[in-house]
XYZ file of C-alpha atoms in Angstrom:
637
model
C 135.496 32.191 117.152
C 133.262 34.617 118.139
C 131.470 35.157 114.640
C 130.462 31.519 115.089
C 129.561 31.767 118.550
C 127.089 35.095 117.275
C 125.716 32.798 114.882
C 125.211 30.203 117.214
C 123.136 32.359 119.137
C 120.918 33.480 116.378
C 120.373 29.875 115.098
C 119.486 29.141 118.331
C 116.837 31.646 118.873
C 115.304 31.156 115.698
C 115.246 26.991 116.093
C 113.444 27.304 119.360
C 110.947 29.963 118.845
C 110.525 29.709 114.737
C 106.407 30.927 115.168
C 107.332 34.268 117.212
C 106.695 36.140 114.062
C 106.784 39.642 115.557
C 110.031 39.024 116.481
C 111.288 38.946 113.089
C 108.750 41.640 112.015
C 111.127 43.620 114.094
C 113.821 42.363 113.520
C 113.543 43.575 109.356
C 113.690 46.881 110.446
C 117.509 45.904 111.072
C 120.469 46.343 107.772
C 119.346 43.097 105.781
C 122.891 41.084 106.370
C 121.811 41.438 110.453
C 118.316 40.048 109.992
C 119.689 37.061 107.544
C 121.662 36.293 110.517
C 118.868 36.415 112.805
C 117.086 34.027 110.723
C 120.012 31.201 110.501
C 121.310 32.079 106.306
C 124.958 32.017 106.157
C 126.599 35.000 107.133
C 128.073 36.713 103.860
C 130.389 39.080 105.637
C 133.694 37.896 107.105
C 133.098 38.982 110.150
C 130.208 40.314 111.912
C 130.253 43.805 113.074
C 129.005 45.156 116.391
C 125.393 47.031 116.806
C 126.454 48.563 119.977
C 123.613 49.361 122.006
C 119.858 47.580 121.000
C 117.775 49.782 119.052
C 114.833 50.954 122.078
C 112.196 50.041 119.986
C 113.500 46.649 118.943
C 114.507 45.473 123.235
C 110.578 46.481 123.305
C 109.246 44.330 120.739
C 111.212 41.590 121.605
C 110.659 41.576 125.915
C 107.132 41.582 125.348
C 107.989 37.337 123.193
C 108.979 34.525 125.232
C 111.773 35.224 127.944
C 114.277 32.589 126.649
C 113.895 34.046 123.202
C 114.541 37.709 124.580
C 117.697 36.694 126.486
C 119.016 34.243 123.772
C 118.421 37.968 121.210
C 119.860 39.978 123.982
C 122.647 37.975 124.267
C 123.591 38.115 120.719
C 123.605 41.905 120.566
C 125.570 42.053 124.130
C 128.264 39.957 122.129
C 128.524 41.854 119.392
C 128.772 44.789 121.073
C 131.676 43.138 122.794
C 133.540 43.136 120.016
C 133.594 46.666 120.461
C 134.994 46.904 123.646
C 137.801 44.477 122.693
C 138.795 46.362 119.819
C 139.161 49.958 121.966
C 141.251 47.482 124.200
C 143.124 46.075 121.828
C 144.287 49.077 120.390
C 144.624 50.790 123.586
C 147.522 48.617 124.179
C 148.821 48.642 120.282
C 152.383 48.369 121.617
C 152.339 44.682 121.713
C 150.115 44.947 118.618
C 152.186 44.282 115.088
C 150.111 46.399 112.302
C 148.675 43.101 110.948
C 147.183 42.537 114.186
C 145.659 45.507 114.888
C 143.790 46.262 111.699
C 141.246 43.701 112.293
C 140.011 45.904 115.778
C 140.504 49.100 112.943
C 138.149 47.299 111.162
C 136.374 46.427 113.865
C 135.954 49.907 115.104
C 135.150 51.127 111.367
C 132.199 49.280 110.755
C 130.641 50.585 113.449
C 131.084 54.281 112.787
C 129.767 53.416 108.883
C 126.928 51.960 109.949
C 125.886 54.680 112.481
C 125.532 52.547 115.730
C 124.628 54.920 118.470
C 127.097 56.761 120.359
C 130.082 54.351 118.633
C 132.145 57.945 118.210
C 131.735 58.990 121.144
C 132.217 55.617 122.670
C 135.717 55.748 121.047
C 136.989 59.110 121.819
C 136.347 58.236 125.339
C 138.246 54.938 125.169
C 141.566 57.010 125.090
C 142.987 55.589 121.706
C 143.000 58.955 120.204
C 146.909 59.416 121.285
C 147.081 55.599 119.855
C 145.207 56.685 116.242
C 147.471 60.021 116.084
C 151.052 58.039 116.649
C 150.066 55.823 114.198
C 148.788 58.936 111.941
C 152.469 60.721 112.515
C 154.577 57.283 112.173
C 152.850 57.074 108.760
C 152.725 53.597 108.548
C 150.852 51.051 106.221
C 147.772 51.649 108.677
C 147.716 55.930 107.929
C 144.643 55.359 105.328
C 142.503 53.856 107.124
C 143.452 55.331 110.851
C 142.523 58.267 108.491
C 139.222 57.259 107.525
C 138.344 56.292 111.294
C 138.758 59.786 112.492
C 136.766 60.890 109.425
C 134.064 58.786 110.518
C 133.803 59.440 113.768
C 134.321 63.716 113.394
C 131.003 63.367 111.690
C 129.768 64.008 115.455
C 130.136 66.957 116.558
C 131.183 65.657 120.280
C 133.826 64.236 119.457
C 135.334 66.923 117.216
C 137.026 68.965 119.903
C 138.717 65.717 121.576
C 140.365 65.180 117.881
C 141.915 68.797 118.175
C 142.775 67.998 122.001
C 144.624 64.828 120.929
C 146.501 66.777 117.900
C 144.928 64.718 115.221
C 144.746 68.043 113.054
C 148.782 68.496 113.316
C 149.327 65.053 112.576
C 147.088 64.856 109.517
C 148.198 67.547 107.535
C 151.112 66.454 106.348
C 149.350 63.950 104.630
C 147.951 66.158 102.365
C 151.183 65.757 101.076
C 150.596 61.886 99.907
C 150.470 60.542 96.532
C 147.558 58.423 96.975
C 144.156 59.827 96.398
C 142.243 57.903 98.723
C 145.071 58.978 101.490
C 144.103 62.508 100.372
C 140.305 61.481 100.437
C 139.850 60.158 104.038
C 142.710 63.487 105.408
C 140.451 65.806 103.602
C 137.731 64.778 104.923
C 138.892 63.941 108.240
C 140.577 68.164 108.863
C 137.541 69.319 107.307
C 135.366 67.750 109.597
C 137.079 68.356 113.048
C 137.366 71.929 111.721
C 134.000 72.128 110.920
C 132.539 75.982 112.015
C 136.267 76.363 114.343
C 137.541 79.672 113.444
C 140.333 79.444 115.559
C 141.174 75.676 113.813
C 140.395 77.014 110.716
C 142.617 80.144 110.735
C 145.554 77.869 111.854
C 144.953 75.533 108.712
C 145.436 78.806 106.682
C 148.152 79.962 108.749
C 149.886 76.213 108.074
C 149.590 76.500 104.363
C 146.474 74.876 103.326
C 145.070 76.392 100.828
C 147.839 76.289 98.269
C 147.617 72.347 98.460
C 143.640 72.386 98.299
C 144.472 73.894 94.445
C 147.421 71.633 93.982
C 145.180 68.987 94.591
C 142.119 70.176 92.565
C 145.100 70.478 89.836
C 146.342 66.983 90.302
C 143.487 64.736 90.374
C 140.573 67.103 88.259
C 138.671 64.724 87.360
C 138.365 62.746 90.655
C 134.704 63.774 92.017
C 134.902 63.154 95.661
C 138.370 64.142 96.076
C 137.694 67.303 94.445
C 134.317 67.817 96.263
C 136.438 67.692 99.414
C 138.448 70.180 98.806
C 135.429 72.352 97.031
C 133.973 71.899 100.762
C 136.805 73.006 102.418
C 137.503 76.129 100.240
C 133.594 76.914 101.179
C 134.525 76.498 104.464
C 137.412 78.936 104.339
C 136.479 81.532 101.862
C 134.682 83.937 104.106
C 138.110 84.542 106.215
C 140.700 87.200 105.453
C 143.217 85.457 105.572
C 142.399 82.707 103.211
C 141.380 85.521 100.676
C 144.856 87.252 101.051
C 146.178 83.520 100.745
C 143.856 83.043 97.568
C 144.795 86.629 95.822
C 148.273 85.344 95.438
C 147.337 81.893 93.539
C 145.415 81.493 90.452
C 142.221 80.700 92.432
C 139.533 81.299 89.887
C 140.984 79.060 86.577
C 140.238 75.801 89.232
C 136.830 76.914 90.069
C 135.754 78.096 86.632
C 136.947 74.457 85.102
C 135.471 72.554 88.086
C 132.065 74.783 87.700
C 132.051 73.531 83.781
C 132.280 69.804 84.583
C 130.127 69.943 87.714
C 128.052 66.720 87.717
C 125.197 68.307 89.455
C 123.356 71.057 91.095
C 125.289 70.773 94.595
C 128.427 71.626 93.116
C 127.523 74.075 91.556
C 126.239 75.851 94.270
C 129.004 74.626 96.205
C 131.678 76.683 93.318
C 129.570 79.279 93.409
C 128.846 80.180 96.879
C 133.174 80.374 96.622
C 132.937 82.575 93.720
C 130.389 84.484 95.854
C 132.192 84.910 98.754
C 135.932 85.451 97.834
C 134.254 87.866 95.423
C 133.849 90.414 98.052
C 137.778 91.134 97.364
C 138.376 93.860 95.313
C 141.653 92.018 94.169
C 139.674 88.843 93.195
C 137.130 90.616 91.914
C 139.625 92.018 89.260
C 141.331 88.568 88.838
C 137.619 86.714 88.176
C 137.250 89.166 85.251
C 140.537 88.831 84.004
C 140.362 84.610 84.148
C 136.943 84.913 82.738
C 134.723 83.966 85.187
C 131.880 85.796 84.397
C 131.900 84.772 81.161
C 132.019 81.439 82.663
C 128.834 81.789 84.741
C 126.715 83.587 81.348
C 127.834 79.800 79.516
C 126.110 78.353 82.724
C 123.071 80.254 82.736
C 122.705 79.520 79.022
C 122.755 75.725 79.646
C 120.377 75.980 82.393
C 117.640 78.608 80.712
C 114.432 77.243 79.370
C 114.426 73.961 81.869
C 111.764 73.915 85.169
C 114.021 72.192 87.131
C 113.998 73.852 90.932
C 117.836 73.187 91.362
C 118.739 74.560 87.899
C 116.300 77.504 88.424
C 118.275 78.170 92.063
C 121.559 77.791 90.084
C 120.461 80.714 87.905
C 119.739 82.769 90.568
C 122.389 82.658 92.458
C 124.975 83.074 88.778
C 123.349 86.066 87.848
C 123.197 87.461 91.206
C 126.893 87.022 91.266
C 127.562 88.297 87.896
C 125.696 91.364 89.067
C 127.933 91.972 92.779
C 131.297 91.023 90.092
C 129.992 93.890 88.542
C 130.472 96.291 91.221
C 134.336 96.601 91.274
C 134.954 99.517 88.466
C 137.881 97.407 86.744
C 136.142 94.362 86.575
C 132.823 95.950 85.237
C 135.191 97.683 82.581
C 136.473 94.656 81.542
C 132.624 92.815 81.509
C 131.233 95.618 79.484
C 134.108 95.521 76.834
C 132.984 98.820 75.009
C 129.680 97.216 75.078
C 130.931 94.139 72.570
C 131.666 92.187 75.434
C 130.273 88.253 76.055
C 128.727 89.253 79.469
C 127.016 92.947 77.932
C 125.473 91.189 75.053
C 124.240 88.180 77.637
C 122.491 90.745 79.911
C 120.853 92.543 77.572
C 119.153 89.246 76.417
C 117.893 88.615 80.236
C 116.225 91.449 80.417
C 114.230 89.800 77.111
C 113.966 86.921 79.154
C 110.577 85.089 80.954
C 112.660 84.449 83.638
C 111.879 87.239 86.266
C 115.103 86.280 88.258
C 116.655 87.277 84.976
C 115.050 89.942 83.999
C 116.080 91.581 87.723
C 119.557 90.742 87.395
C 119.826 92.106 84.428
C 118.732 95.701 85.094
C 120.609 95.257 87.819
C 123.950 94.724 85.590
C 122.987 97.421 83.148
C 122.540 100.041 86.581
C 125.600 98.815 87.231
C 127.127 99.181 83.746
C 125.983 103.099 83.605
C 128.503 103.854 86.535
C 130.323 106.595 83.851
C 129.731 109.048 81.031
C 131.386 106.634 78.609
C 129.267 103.374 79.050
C 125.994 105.127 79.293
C 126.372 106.999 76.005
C 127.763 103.403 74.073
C 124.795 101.634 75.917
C 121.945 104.555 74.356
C 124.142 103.973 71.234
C 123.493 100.447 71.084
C 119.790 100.814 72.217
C 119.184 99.293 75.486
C 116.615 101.821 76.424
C 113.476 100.611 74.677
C 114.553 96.954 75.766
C 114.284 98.771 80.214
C 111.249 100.248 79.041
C 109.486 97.576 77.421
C 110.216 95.455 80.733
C 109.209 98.123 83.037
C 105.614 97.987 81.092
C 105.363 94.124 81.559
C 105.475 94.765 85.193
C 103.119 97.876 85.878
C 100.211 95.768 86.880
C 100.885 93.011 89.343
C 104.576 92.933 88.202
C 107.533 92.221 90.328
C 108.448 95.477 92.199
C 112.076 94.477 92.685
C 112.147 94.569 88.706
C 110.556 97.929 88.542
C 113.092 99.339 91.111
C 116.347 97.960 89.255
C 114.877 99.090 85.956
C 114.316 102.702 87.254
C 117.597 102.382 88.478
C 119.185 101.641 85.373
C 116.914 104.544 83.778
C 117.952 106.966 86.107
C 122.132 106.190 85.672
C 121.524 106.031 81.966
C 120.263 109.651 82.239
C 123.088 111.175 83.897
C 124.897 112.611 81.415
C 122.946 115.763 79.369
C 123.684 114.556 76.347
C 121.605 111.007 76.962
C 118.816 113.131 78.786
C 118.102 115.136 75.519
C 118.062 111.705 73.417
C 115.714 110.136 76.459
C 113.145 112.689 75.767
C 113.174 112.533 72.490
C 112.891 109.268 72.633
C 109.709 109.950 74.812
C 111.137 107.932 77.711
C 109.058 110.128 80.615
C 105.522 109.292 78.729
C 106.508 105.929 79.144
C 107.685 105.592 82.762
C 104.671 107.649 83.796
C 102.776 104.519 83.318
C 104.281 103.475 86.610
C 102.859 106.528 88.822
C 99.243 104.159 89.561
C 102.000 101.536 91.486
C 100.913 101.561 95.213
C 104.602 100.441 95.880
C 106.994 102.636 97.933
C 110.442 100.986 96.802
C 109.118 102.130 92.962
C 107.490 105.208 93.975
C 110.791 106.412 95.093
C 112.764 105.249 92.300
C 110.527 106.923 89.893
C 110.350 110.475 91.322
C 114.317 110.367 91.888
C 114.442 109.040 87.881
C 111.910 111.862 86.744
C 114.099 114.319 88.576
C 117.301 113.056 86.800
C 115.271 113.590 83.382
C 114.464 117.333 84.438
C 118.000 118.252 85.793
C 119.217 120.978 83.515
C 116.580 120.542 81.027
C 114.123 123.048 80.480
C 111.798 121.487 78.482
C 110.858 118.362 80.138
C 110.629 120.508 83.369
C 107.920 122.641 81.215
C 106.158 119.729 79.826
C 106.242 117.823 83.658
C 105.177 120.868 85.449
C 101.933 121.494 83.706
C 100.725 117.580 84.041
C 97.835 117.869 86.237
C 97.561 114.255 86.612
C 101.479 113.610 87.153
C 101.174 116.552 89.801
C 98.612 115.792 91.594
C 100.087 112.166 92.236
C 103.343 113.614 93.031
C 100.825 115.880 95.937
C 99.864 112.488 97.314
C 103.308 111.413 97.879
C 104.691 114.470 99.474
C 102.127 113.549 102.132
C 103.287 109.858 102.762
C 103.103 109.368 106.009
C 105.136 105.997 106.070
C 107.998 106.731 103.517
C 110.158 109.389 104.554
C 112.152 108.788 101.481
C 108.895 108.983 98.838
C 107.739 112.110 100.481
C 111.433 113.534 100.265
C 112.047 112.576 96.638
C 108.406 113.765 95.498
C 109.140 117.469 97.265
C 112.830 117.560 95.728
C 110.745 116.587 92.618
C 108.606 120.009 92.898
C 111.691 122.174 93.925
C 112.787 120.769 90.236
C 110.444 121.592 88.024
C 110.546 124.961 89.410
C 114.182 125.487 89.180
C 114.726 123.847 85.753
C 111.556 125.466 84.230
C 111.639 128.724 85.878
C 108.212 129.357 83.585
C 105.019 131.321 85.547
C 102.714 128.046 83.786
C 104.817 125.604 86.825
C 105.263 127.760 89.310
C 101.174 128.500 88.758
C 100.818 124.651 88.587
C 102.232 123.981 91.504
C 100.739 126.736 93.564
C 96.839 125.963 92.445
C 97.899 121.832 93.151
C 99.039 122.911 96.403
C 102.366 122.548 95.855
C 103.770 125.487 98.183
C 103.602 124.030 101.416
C 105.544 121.151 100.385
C 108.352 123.201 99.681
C 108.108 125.505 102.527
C 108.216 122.104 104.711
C 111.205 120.800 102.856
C 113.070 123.872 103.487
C 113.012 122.930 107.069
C 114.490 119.580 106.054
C 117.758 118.154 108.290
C 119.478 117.894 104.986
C 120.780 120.714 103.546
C 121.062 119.821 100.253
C 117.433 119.876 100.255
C 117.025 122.699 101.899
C 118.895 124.625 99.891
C 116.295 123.312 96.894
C 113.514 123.995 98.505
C 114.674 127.513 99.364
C 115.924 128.140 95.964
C 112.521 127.194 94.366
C 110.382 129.255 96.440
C 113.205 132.107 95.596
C 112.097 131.728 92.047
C 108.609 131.016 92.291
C 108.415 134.715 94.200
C 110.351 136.420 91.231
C 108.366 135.158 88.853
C 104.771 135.253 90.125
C 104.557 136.925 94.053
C 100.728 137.320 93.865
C 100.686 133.142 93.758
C 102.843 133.061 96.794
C 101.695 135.473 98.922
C 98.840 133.340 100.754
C 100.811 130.346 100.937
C 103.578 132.259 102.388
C 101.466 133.651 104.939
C 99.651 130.613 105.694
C 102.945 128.641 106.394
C 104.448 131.786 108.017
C 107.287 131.645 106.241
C 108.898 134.863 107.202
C 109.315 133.540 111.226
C 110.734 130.799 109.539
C 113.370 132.745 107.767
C 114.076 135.001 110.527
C 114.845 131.975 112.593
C 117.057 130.284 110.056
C 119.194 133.540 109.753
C 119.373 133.514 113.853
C 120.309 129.944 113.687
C 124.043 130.361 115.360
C 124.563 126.398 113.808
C 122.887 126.917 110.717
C 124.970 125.996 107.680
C 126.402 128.925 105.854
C 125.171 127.786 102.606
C 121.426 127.362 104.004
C 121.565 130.778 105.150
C 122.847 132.010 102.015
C 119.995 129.976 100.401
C 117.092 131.824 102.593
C 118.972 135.277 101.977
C 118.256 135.033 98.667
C 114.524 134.093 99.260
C 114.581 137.180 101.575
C 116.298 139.581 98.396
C 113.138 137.748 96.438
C 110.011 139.009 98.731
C 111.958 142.495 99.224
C 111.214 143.147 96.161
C 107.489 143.174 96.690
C 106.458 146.288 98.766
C 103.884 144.300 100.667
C 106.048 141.398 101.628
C 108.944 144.550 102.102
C 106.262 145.591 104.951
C 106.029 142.321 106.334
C 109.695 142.146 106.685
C 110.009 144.849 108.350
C 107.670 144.333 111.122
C 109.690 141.031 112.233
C 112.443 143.461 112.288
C 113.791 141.120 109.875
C 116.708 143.868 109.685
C 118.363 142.650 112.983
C 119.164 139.365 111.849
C 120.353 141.315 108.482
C 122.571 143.489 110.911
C 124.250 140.174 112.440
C 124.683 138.512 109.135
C 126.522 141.593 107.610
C 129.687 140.799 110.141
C 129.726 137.465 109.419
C 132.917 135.458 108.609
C 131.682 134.573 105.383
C 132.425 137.397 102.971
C 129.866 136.428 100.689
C 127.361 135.948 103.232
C 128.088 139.519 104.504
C 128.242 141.032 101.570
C 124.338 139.304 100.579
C 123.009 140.319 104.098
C 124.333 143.917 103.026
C 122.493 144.398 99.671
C 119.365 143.599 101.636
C 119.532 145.571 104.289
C 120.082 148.575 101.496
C 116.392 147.175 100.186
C 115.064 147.302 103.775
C 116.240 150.664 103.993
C 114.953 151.848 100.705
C 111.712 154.349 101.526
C 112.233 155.766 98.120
């Protein structure tokens, strides 16, 4: 009755006032079935569905045609919404309703929340059916799927979300989980994940209720059913940054679903969907471990090597963010093990290749991986083995001019593990790995300026040689100069001092410690013995102690200059000092006493005071130091 009564109305408008053209102009802008209407063809639909209020624009266009012809379109809308407001009543009163009867006004209600009319939602959580849609949600009748689907629809607004929990829609909803039929388990899914939607309260209790164990049962069930399955994808996304879900998730075999539903992902959103999961519950040690073990990674190198050599934007994202989490997997010391397999393993052999690789994401992740491969002794002496070295240096070179300075860093990084143990350092220099890498001293960069002095410092620790051949570069020194005075990067100018203080110690050879004093070098030191950390203090102080034993006349200016003997006086008054500092600048002190001149000096700052003090100290072998060099002080002979 009143679909023909709508139609009337339209058929009447359109008889009457067939030449008002604009009308209909703006009237197309309507869903094509509504506009057919509006121009008399036979409604296709069995029913027609309400618009609830008149687009703004449209009332507009059609109060500026002939009066009778707005009122007659008016009218028709006014109707149709209507049909609205006798659904919500209809239902309101469901009692006297037999299911039959009331799934037209379901119907009714649905069409309007899929075709987006305005404030339909939020026009039905205020009707006060929401008790009416959760009995019939908890009776589980014949109705369930699509009273389902309603609340679906409508908790796609966000206003209405918190009414849904208020009415206990949530509660009654998740035992149909539970239900055999996949589009049951469709519009449920949708409908929790939705009200839930950025509710950590909601969301914890869906843990708390058991969840998550029947998002995998269904991902299990129905694999190959897309939207089910992106559902529950969603809704593990949703969950996977909470403890609780990842405690829930460490005791079920998590990763097999997501590595199978990452291999048949139709398309770039689920991907990123499984691996923004993967990303997250990876942050667990425990998963972390059970990824490797279920072959994840391994998973996500077979996806990268699908995706290399396209352009596509979404493929080239996917990439990034697979490697990237290949890389954080990587940081657990189990599941790195496992990756790096004695260096045989699927993932090893795939990063070596991206550093080979045109892709710069690739190239990144994968010095990244191999930094994070050289975490022991054992892995960086198979990875020299197996020669990954010349493949980190050949990529550094690609990026010394204009290159990517994240790349530099990571490579550096890698460098700098891989040189840890002595063995690797003696086969690095051989291998003529610091001529290489001192291509990148011209790079204006801070981040690789800093990862280059700490990586030249690792190639000098404990080796004599390449502190000999470093410390008489004029060119590397005098760069190294310029960075001990950078003014913005506390950490360059720190590294490039504790860089000096290196050569010095590991040389010990008059050619560096001369070096260092014509470049300058002095002062740098003396300022990094007053450093707030002590292991660099005690490096500084340690150089300088060896730089005065083997060539005094070269320190005597600078000394004096700097006034370095206050300086020690005041570190050997220093009631907080560290013990180990002090021990540090005693030794300096037994240095210079050795030199009659400087054995002057000391003695005029009644330097044999703070000797006095020291030689009661708690620290037996601090006493016994401050001691011997009082004896020296003493010494007229």
């Amino acid at each position: 009755m009143a679909q023909g009564l709508e139609v009337q109305w339209c058929r009447l408008a359109q008889q009457a006032h067939q030449d008002e053209a604009p009308v209909w102009e703006s009237c197309q802008r309507l869903s094509p079935w509504t506009y057919a209407c509006l121009r008399g063809c036979p409604p296709e639909r069995p029913r027609i569905y309400a618009w609830g209020s008149m687009d703004l624009s449209l009332s507009k266009a059609l109060s500026s045609q002939r009066p009778w012809t707005y009122a007659c379109l008016r009218g028709f809308c006014v109707c149709v919404a209507d049909s609205v407001i006798e659904a919500l009543k209809a239902i309101s009163v469901s009692t006297e309703l037999t299911e039959e009867e009331l799934k037209p006004h379901l119907d009714t209600l649905l069409a309007a929340l899929l075709e987006k009319k305005k404030d339909a939602a939020v026009e039905i959580a205020r009707s006060g059916i929401l008790p009416t849609l959760a009995q019939a949600l908890q009776s589980k009748s014949s109705l369930s799927c699509q009273v389902a689907l309603v609340v679906a629809e409508m908790a796609r607004e966000a206003a209405v979300r918190d009414p849904c929990i208020e009415a206990g829609l949530v509660k009654v909803l998740l035992p149909h989980l539970n239900s055999n039929s996949q589009e049951m388990l469709l519009n449920t899914g949708r409908a929790i994940g939705r009200i839930c939607f950025d509710n950590s309260y909601q969301q914890d209790q869906l843990v708390q209720s058991g969840v998550i164990p029947r998002l995998l049962t269904i991902m299990r069930e129905y694999p190959e059913n897309d939207p089910l399955v992106n559902v529950c994808l969603l809704a593990l996304c949703n969950l996977a940054d909470m403890d609780s879900a990842r405690e829930s998730l460490a005791e079920l075999d998590v990763a097999d679903v997501l590595k199978f539903q990452l291999k048949r992902a139709p398309d770039a959103e689920r991907r990123h969907v499984i691996l923004e999961i993967l990303g997250s519950l990876g942050e667990s040690d425990t998963l972390k471990l059970q990824f490797a073990e279920s072959g994840v990674p391994e998973g996500l190198s077979e996806m990268i090597r699908g995706l290399q050599g396209g352009a596509d934007p979404h493929d080239l994202c996917s990439i990034k963010i697979a490697s990237n989490l290949i890389v954080s997997l990587l940081l657990g010391d189990e599941s790195m093990q496992k990756c790096f397999g004695e260096g045989s393993g699927l993932v090893y052999q795939d990063v070596l290749s991206w550093l080979q690789s045109s892709n710069t994401q690739l190239q990144l992740s994968g010095a990244l991986a191999i930094a994070n491969f050289a975490r022991n002794d054992s892995n960086c002496v198979k990875m020299l083995d197996l020669g990954v070295v010349p493949h980190i240096l050949t990529l550094l070179e690609q990026h010394v001019d204009e290159g990517d300075v994240s790349v530099q860093h990571a490579g550096l990084s890698a460098l700098r593990n891989l040189a840890i143990p002595a063995t690797n350092k003696v086969r690095m220099l051989e291998d003529g790995v610091t001529e290489r890498i001192k291509t990148l001293l011209r790079s204006d960069m801070p981040p690789v300026q800093f990862k280059l002095l700490g990586t030249l410092r690792m190639m000098v620790d404990g080796q004599e040689e390449a502190a000999l051949v470093l410390g008489r570069d004029s060119v590397l020194l005098a760069r190294v100069m310029e960075w001990c005075e950078a003014k913005d990067h506390a950490g360059v100018r720190g590294e490039a001092s504790r860089l000096l203080a290196a050569l010095i110690r590991h040389s010990r050879s008059p050619e560096v410690v001369c070096a260092v004093a014509r470049a300058d070098g002095v002062r740098h030191l003396i300022s990094m013995a007053t450093s707030e950390h002590v292991i660099m203090q005690n490096e500084a102080l340690v150089a300088l102690a060896i730089a005065s034993a083997i060539d005094i006349e070269s320190m005597k200016d600078p000394f004096r200059v700097a006034e370095l003997l206050p300086l020690l006086k005041k570190m050997l008054d220093d009631p907080l000092g560290a013990v180990e500092v002090k021990f540090s600048a005693l030794g300096l002190i037994c240095s210079l006493a050795k030199s009659s001149l400087m054995k002057e000096e000391l003695s005029s700052l009644n330097m044999k005071e703070s000797l006095s003090k020291l030689a009661d100290h708690s620290s037996s072998k601090l006493a016994s130091q401050a001691s011997s060099i009082l004896a020296i002080l003493s010494d007229t002979s």
